[in-house]
PDB file of C-alpha atoms in Angstrom:
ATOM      1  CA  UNK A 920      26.827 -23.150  -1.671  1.00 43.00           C
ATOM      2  CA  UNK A 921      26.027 -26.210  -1.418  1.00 45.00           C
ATOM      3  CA  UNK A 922      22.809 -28.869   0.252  1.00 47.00           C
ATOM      4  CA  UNK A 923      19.508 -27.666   1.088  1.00 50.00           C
ATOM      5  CA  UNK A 924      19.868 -24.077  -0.989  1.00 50.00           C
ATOM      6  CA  UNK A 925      21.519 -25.464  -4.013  1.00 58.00           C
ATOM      7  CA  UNK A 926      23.783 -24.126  -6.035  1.00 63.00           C
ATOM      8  CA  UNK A 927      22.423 -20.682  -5.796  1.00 65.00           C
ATOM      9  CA  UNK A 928      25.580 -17.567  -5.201  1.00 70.00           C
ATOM     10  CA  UNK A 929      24.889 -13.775  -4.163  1.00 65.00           C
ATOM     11  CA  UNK A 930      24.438 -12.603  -7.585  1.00 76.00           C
ATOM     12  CA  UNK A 931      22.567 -15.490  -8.548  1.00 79.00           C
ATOM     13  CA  UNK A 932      20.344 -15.075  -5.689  1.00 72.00           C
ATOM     14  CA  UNK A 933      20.466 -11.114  -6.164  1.00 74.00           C
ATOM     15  CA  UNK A 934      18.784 -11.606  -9.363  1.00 80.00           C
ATOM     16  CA  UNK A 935      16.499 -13.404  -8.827  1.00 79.00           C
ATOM     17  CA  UNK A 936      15.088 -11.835  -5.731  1.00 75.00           C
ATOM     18  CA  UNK A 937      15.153  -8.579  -7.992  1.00 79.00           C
ATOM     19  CA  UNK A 938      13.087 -10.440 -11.219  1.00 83.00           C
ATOM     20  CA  UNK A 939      10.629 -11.539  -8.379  1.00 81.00           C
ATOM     21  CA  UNK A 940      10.378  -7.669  -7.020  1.00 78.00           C
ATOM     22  CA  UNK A 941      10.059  -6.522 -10.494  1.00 83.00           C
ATOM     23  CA  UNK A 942       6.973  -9.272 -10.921  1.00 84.00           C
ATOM     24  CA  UNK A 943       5.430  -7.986  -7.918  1.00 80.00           C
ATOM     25  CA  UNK A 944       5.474  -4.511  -8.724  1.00 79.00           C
ATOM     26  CA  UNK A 945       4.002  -5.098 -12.134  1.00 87.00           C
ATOM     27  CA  UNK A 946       1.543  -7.283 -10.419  1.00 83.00           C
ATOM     28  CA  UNK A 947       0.585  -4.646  -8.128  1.00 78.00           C
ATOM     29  CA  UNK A 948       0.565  -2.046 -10.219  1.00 83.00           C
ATOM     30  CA  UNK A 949      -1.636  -3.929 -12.916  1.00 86.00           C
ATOM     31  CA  UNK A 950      -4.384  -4.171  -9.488  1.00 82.00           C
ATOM     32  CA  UNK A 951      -4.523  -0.698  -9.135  1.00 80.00           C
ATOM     33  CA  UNK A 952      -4.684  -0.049 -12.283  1.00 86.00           C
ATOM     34  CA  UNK A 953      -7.389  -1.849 -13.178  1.00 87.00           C
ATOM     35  CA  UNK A 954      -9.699  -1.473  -9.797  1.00 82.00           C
ATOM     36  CA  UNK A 955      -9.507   2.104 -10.122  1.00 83.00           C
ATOM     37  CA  UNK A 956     -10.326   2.193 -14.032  1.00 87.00           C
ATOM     38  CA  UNK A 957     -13.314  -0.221 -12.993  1.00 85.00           C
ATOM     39  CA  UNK A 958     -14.113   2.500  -9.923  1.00 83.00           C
ATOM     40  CA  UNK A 959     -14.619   5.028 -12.644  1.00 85.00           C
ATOM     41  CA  UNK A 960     -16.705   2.695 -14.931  1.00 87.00           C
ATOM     42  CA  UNK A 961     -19.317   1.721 -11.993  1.00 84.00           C
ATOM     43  CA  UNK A 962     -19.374   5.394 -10.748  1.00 84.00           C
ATOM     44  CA  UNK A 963     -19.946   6.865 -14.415  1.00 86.00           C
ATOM     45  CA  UNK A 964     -22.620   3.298 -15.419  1.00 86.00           C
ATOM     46  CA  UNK A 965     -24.469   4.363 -12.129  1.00 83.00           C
ATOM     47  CA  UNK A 966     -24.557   7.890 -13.039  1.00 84.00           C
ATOM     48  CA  UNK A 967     -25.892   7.003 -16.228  1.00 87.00           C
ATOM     49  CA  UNK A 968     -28.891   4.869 -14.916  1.00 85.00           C
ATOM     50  CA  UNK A 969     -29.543   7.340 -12.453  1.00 84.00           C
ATOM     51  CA  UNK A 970     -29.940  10.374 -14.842  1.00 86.00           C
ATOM     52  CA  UNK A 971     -31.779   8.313 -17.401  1.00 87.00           C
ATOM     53  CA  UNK A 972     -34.208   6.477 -14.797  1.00 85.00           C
ATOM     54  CA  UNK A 973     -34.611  10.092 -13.779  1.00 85.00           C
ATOM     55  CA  UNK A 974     -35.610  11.272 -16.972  1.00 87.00           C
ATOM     56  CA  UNK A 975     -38.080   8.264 -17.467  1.00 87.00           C
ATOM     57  CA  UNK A 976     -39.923   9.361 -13.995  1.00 86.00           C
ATOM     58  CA  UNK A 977     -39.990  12.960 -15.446  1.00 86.00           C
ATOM     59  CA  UNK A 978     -42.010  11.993 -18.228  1.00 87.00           C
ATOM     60  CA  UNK A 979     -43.935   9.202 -17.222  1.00 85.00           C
ATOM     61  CA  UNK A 980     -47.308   9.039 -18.579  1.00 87.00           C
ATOM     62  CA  UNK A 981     -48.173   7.316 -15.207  1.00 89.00           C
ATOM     63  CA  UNK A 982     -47.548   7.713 -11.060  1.00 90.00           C
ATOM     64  CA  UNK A 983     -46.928   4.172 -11.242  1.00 90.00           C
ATOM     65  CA  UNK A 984     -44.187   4.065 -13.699  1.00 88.00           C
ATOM     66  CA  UNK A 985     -42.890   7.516 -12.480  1.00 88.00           C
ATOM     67  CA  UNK A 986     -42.121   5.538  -9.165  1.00 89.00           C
ATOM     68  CA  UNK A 987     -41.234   2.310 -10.142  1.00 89.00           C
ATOM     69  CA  UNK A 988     -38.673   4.218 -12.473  1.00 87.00           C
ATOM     70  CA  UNK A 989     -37.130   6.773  -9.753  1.00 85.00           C
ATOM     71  CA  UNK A 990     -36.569   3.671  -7.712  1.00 88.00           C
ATOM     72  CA  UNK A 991     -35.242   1.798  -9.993  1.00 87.00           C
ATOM     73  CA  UNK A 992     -32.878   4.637 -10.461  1.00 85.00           C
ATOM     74  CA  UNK A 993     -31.797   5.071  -6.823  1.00 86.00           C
ATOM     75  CA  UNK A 994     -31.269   1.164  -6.904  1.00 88.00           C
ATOM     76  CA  UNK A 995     -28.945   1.381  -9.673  1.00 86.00           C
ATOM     77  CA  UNK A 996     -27.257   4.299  -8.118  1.00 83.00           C
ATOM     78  CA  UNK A 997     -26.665   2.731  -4.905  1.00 86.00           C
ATOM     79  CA  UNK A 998     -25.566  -0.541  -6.205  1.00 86.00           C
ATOM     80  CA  UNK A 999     -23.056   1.028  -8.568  1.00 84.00           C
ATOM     81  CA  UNK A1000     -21.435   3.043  -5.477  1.00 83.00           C
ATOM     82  CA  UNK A1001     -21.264  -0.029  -3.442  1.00 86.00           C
ATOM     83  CA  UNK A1002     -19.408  -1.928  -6.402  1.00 84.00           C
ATOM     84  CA  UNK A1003     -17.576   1.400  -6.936  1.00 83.00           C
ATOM     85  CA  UNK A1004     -16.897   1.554  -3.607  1.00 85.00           C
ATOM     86  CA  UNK A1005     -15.654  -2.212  -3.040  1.00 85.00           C
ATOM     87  CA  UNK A1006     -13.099  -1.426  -6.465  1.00 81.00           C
ATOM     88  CA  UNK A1007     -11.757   1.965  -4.846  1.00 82.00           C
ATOM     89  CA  UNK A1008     -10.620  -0.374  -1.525  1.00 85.00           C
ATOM     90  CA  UNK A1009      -9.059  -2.682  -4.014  1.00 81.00           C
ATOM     91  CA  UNK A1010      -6.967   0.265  -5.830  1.00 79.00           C
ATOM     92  CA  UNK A1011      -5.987   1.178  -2.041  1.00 83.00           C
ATOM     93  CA  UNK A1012      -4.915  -2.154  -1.363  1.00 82.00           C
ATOM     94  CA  UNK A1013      -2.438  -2.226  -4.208  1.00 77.00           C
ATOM     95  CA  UNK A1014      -1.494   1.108  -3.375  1.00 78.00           C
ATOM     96  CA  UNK A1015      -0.728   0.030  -0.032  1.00 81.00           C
ATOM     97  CA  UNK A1016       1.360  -3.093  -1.558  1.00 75.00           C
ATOM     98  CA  UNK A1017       3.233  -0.593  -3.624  1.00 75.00           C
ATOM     99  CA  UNK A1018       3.921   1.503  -1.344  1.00 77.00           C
ATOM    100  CA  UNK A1019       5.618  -1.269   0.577  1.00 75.00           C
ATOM    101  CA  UNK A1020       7.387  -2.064  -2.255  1.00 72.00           C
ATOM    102  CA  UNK A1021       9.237   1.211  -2.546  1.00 72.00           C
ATOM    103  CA  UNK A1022       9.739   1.268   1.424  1.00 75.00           C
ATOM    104  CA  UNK A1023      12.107  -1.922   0.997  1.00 74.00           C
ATOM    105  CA  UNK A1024      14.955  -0.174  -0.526  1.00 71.00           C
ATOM    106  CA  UNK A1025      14.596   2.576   1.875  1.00 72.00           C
ATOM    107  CA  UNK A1026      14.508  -0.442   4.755  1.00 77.00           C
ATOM    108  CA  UNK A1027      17.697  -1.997   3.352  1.00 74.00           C
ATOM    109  CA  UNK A1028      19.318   1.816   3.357  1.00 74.00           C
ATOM    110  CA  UNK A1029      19.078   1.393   6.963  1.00 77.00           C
ATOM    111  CA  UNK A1030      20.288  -2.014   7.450  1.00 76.00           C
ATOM    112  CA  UNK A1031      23.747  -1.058   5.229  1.00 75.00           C
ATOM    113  CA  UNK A1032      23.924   1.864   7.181  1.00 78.00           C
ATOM    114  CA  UNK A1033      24.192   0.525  10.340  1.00 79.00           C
ATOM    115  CA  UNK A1034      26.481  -2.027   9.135  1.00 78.00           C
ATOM    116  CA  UNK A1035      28.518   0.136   7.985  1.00 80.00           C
ATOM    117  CA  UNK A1036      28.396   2.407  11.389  1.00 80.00           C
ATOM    118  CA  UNK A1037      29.578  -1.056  13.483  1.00 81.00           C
ATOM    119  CA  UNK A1038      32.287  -1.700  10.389  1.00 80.00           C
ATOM    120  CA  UNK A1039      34.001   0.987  11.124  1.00 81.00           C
ATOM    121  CA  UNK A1040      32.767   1.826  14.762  1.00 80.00           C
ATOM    122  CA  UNK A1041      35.663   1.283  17.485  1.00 84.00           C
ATOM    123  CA  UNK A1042      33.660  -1.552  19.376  1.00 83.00           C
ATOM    124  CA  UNK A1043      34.900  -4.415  21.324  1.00 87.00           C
ATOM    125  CA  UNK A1044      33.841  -8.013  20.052  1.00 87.00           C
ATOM    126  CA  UNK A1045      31.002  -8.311  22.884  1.00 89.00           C
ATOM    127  CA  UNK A1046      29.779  -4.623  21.667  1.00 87.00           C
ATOM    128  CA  UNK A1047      29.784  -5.631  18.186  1.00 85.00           C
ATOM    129  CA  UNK A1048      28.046  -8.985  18.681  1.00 87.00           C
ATOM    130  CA  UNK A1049      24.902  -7.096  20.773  1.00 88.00           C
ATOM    131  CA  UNK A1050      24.902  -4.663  17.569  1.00 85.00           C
ATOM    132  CA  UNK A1051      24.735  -7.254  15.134  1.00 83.00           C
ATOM    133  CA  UNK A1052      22.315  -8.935  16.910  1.00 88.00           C
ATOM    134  CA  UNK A1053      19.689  -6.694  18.207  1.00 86.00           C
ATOM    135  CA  UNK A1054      20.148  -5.663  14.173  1.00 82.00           C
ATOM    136  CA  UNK A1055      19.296  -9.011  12.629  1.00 84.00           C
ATOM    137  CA  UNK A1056      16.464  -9.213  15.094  1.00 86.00           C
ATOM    138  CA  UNK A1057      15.020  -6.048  13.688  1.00 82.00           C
ATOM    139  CA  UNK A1058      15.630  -7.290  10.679  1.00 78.00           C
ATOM    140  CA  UNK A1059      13.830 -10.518  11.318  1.00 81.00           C
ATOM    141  CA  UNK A1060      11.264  -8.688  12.749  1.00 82.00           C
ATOM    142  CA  UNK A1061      10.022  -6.585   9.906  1.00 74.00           C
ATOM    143  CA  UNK A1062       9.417  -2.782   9.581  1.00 70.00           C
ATOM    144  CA  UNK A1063       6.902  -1.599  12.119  1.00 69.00           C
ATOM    145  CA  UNK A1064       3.729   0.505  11.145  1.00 67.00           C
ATOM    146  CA  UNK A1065       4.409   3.723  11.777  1.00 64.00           C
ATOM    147  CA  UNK A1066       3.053   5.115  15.394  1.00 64.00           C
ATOM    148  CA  UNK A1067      -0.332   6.991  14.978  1.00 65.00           C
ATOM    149  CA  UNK A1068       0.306  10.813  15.094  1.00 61.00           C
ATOM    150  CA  UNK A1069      -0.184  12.329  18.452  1.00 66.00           C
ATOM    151  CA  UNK A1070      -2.080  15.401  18.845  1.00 65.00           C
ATOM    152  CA  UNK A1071      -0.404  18.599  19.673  1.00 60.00           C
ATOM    153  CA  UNK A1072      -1.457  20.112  22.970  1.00 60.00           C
ATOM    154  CA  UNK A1073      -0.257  23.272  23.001  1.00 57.00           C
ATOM    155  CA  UNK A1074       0.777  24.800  26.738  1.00 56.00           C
ATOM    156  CA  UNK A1075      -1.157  28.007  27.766  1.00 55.00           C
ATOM    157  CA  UNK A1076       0.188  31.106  28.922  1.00 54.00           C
ATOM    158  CA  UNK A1077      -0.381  33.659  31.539  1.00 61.00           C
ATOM    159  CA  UNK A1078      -2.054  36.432  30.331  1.00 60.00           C
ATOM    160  CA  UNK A1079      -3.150  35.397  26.872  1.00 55.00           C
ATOM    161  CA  UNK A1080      -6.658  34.033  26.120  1.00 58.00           C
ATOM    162  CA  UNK A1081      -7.805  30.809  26.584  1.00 53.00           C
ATOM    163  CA  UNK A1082      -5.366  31.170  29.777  1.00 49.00           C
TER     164      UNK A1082
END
């Protein structure tokens, strides 16, 4: 190959799409990693300052400082959930990226596959050539999110309850 791509051949260009999956994965899995350890560390620090602003209002020598300590407490509480909270939709988000990760060889299964079935398919050239193209269009395309599940609605019978 030669021009605009370089000198770059299938298993050149194999290789390196595979190094750059295999940096993206450990990417990804580095984010997750690390949001949900920090998840656990805000839920378990706001836990902490809960139970021990709790046990200042207990025995406060004061109303005052009984007060000012329990809210104090639900403050820290609350703002540890919302940063645990913000870190848990962070861990999701790389769990989302990983789990298109894994999809892509699955995605790829499907593309060989139907290769393969118009390979070795008995199909004119005009058959072939719709094939082929209605498949690089889907692959162009992108997998689609899967369709939201429908719920079940079950027909009633004669004679039974709820009839």
């Amino acid at each position: 190959m030669t021009g605009r791509r370089g000198s770059l051949g299938l298993p050149e260009l194999w290789e390196a799409t595979h190094a750059r999956l295999d940096l993206y994965h450990q990417i990804a899995t580095g984010q997750a990693k690390t949001s949900f350890r920090n998840a656990q560390v805000a839920m378990v620090v706001g836990f902490l300052l809960l139970v021990v602003f709790a046990g200042i209002a207990l025995w406060a020598s004061t109303t005052a400082v009984a007060i000012v300590a329990g809210g104090l407490g639900a403050v820290a509480a609350a703002l540890a959930g919302y940063v645990a909270k913000t870190f848990v939709r962070s861990q999701e988000s790389a769990a989302t990226h990983l789990r298109s990760y894994f999809d892509q060889p699955l995605e790829l299964s499907r593309y060989l596959a139907a290769e393969r079935l118009v390979a070795d398919g008995d199909l004119t050239k005009e058959q072939r050539g719709e094939i082929l193209s209605a498949l690089v269009q889907a692959m162009v395309a992108g997998p689609q999110p899967p369709a939201p599940a429908q719920p079940v609605v079950l027909a009633s019978v004669p004679g039974q309850p709820g009839a």
